[in-house]
XYZ file of C-alpha atoms in Angstrom:
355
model
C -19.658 -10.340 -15.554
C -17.228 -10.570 -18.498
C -13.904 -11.127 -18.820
C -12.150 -9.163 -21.365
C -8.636 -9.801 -22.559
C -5.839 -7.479 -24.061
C -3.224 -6.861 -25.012
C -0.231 -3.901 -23.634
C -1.401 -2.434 -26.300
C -5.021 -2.244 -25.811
C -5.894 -4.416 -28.838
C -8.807 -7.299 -27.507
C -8.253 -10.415 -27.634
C -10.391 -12.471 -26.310
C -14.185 -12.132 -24.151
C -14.792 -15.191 -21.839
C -18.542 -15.450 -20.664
C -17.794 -18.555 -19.228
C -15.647 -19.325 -16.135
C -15.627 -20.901 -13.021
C -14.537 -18.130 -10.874
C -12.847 -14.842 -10.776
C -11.058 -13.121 -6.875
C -10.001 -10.171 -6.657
C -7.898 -8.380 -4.462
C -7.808 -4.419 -5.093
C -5.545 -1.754 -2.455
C -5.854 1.874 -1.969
C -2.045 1.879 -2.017
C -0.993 -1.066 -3.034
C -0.779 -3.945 -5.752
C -3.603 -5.726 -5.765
C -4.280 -9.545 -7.121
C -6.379 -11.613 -9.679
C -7.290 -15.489 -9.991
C -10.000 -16.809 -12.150
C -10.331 -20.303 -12.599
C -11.737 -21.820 -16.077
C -12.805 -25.100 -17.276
C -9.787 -27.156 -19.437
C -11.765 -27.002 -22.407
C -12.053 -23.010 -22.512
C -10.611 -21.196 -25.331
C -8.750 -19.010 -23.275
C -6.319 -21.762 -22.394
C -4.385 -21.743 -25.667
C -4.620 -17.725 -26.231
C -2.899 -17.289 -22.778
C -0.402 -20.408 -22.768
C 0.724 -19.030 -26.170
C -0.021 -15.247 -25.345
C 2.239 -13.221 -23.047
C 1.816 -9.197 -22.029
C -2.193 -9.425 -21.504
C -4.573 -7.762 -19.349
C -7.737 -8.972 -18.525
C -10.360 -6.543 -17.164
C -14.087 -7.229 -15.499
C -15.971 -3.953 -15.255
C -13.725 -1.137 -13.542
C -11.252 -3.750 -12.490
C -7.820 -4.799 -14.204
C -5.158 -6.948 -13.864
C -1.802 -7.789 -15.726
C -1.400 -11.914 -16.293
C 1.431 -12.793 -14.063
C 0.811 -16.670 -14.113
C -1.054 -19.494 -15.379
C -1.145 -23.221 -14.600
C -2.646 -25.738 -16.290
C -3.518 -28.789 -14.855
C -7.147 -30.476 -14.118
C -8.779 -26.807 -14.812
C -7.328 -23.660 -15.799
C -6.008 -21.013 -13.528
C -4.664 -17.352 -14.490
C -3.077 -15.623 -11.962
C -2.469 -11.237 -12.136
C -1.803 -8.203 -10.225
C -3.755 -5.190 -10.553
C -1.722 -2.734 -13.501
C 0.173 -1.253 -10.551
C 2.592 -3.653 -10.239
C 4.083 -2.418 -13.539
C 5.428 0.257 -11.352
C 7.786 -2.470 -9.685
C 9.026 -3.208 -13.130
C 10.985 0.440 -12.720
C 13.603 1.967 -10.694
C 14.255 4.811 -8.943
C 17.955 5.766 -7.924
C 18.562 7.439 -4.457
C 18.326 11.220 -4.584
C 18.795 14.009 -2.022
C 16.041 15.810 0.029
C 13.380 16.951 -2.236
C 10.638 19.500 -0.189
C 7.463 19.523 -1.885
C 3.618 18.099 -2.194
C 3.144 14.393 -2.707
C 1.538 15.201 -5.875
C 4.624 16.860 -7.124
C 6.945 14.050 -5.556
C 5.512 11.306 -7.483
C 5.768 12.982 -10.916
C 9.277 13.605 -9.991
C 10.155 9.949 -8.965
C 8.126 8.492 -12.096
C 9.786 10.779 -14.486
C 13.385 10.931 -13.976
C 13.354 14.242 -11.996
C 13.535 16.320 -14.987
C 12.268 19.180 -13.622
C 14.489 19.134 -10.662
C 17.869 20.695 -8.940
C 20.385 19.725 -11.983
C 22.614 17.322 -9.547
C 19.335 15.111 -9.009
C 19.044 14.809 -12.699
C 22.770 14.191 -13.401
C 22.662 11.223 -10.698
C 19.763 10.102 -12.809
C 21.052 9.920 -16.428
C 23.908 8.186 -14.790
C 21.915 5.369 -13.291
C 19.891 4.981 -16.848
C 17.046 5.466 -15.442
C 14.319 6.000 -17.969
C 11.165 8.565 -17.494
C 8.278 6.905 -17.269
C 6.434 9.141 -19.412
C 8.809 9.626 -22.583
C 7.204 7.793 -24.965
C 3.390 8.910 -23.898
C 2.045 5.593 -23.448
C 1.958 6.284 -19.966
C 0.411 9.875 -18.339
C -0.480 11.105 -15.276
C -3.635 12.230 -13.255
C -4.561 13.255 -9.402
C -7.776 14.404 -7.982
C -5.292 15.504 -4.610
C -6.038 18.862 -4.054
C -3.287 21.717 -2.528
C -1.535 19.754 0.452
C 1.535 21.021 2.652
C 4.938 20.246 1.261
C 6.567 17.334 2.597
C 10.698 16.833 3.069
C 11.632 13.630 0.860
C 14.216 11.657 -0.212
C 15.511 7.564 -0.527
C 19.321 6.659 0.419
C 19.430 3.871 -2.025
C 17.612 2.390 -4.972
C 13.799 1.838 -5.051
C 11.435 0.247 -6.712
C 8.984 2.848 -7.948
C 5.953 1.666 -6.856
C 7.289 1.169 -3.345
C 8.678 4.437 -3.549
C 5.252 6.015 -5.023
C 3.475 3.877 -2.196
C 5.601 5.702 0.647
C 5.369 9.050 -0.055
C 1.776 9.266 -0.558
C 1.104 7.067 2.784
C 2.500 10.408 4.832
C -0.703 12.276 3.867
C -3.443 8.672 3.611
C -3.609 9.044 -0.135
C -3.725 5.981 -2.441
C -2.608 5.403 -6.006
C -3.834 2.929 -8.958
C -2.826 2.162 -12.605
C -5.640 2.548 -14.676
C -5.779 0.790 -18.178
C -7.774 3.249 -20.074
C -8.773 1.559 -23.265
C -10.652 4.601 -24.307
C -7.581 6.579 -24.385
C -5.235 4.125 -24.697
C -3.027 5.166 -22.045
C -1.937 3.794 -19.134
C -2.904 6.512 -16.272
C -0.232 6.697 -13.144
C -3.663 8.203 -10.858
C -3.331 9.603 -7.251
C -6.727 10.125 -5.133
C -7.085 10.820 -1.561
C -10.261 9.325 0.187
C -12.888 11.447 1.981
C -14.697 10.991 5.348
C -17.905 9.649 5.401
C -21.056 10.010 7.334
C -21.554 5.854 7.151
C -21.346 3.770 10.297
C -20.494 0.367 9.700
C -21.917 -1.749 12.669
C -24.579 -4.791 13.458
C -27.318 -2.502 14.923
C -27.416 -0.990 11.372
C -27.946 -3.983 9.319
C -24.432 -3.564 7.596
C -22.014 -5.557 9.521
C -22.161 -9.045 11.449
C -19.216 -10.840 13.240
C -17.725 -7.883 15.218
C -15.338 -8.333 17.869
C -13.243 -6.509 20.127
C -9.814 -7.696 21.271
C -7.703 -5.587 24.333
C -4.190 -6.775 25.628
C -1.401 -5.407 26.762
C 1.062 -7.907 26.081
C 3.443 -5.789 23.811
C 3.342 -2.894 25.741
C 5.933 -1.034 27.222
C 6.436 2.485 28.502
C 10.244 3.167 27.912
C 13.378 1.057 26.799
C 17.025 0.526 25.506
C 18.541 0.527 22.764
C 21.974 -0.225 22.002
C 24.134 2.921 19.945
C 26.510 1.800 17.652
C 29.143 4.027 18.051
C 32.718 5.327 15.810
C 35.932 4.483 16.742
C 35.840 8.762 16.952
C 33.024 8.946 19.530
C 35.003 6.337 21.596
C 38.377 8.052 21.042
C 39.698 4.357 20.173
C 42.175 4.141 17.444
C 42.827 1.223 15.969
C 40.234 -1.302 17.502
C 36.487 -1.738 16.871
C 34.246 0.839 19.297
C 31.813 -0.479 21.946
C 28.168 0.066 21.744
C 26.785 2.271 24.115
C 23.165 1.107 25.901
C 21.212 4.516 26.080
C 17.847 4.786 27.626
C 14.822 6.093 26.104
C 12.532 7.533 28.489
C 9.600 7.326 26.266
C 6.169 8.405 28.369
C 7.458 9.757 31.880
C 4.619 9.767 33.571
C 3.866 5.949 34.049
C 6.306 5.711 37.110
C 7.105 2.570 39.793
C 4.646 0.046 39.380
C 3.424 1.577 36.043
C 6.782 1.469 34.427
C 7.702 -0.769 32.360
C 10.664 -1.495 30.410
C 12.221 -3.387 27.227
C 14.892 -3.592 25.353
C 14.511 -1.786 21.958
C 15.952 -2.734 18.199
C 17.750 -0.068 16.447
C 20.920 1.544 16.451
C 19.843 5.481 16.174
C 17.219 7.049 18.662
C 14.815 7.552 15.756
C 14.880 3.617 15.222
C 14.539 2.940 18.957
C 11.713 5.203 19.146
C 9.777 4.535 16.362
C 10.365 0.949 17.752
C 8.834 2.184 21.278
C 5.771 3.598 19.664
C 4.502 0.544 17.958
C 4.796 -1.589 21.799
C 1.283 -0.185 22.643
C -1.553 -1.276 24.070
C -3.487 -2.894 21.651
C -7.316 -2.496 21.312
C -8.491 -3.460 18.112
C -12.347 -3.872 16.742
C -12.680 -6.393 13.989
C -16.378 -6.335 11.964
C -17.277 -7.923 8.777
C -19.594 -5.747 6.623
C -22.673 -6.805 4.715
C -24.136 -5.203 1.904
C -21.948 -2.599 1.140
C -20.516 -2.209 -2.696
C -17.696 -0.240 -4.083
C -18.116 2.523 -5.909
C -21.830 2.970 -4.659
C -21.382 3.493 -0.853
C -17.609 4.091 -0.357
C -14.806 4.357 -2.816
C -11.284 3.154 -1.762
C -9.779 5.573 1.025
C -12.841 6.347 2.228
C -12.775 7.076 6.216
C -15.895 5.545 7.794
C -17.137 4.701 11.664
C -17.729 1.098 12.819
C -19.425 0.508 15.721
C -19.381 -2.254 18.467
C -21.848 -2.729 20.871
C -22.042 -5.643 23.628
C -24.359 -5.909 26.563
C -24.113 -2.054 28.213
C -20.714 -1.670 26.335
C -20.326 0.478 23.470
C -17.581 2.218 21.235
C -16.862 3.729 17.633
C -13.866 4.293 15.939
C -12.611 5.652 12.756
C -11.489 2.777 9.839
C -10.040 3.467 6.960
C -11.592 1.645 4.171
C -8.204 0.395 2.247
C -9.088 -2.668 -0.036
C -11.343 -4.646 -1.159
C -12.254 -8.474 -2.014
C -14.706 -9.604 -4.799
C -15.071 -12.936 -6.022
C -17.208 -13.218 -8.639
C -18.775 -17.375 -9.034
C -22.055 -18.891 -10.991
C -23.852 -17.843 -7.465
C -23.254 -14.734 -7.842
C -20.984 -11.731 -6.331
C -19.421 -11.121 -2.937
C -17.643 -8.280 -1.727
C -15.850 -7.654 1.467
C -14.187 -4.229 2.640
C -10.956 -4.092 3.691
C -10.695 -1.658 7.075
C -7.394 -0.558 8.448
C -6.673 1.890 11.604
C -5.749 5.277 10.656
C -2.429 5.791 12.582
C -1.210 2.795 10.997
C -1.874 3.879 7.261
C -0.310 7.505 8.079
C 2.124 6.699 10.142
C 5.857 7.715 9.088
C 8.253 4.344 9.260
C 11.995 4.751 9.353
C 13.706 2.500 7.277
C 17.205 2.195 6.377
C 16.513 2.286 2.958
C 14.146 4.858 3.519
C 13.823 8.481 4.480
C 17.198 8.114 7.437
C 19.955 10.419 6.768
């Protein structure tokens, strides 16, 4: 397939017909990457030396030209157009209670529609709405969803920001470089469940494996409080730490009981730390002849399927990337599959939502 080259400004420069190979990586909520590798002799090698701020798109994939390096053949390196997003800022700003939808406007454009004291802390930053000029727009097939409580305690990159808050409700976001338009397109889109079954038995999956161990598991802990020279009643000297104990799932008791020390300095830290020392059960499967955009689109929720000897069990994946590499063979494509509770899952950061 193709390879067509642009500019920012959706003028074409360039279609190569001939290369050695072109990878992609694309994420349902995340930046994506591109290498294709060309032959020395190609005439794309002095367009992009000389050339920067280009695009280069194969069918519905894109990807903006982050690297190149010359040397026995030629190789471009890219990120999908998302990664613009990391290219802006967004300020801290107080609790915000709405949909996702709404949220990510907000954060790309400057708040401009928001309480007044959100805007004023953003004209002081300089931060600049991502949509003033029109180049840029915005799009999202999420329908009505419950409002959220939202904020960010100190500066952000946007995407990361963008990424966040639509990970509390398993939606995904992309960049698309619309050279119909000519516009780049901020889009949201939420995947949908699927009656597909991913497994051997089925012809659609080989290599599957099942892994159990309870290594990292633990049933309650300690964590270590940093306390104020107030909560001490010290004056004058630093405060000790206090070790509290979280009792995390009371009913594994004696034998069944087992402890840890926890990181964090705040319960919610400690906890969320506690949650994520489970037992871990993971199925790993590789699929076969499954394509994007045919038989799942990105965000997609499917069931894959293990069976051994008399043992058998199914569980829900989230389909959240994708791998292509396109070579003179042919094209390969590989699903990327991901555990629910760990896309949706809430993490507490400090630079996150912690007040």
């Amino acid at each position: 397939m193709d390879l067509f080259f642009y500019d920012f400004e959706f003028h074409l420069l360039h279609i190569e017909r001939k290369f050695i190979s072109a990878n992609w990586t694309v994420k349902y909520n995340g930046v994506g990457t591109f290498e294709a590798v060309f032959a020395v002799t190609s005439p794309v090698v002095p367009l992009l030396m000389e050339k920067k701020y280009v695009v280069v798109r194969q069918g519905r994939y894109a990807a903006i030209v982050t690297g190149k390096m010359l040397d026995q053949q030629f190789t471009v390196y890219g990120r999908t157009p998302n990664w613009i997003l990391s290219k802006r800022t967004v300020p801290k700003f107080p609790k915000q209670t709405e949909d996702v939808t709404t949220l990510v406007q907000w954060c790309a454009a400057g708040f401009a529609n928001t309480a007044a004291s959100c805007t004023d802390n953003m004209k002081k930053c300089g931060f600049y709405d991502l949509f003033a000029n029109g180049t840029f727009v915005f799009n999202s097939d999420i329908g009505n969803t419950e409002k959220i409580d939202f904020w960010r305690d100190t500066p952000n990159l946007l995407e990361k920001v963008v990424s966040e808050c639509l990970a509390r409700i398993g939606a995904g976001h992309e960049v698309l470089f619309d050279v119909e338009q000519k516009k780049w397109v901020l889009y949201l889109h939420q995947g949908t469940e699927l009656p597909l079954i991913i497994s051997e038995s089925n012809k659609n999956a080989y290599d599957s494996k099942m892994n159990v161990d309870c290594l990292d598991y633990y049933t309650c802990g300690w964590y270590e409080k940093q306390s104020t020279s107030e909560e001490s009643g010290s004056t004058g000297s630093a405060a000790e730490n206090e070790w509290v104990f979280l009792k995390g799932d009371e009913t594994k008791t004696g034998i069944y009981r087992w402890e840890c020390t926890l990181t964090g300095t705040s319960e919610s830290e400690a906890k969320s730390d506690l949650e994520a020392k489970k037992w871990n059960s993971e199925i790993q499967i590789m699929a076969h002849g499954l394509e994007h955009g045919v038989d799942y689109e990105l965000g997609d929720i499917v069931r894959c399927q293990i069976s051994k000897g008399s043992y058998k069990t199914t569980v829900q994946k989230r389909i959240t990337g994708v791998t292509l590499k396109y070579e003179q063979g042919g094209i390969s494509q590989q699903p990327e599959l991901s555990d629910l509770e760990d896309l949706e899952k809430l993490k507490e950061e400090e630079d996150g939502n912690s007040l």
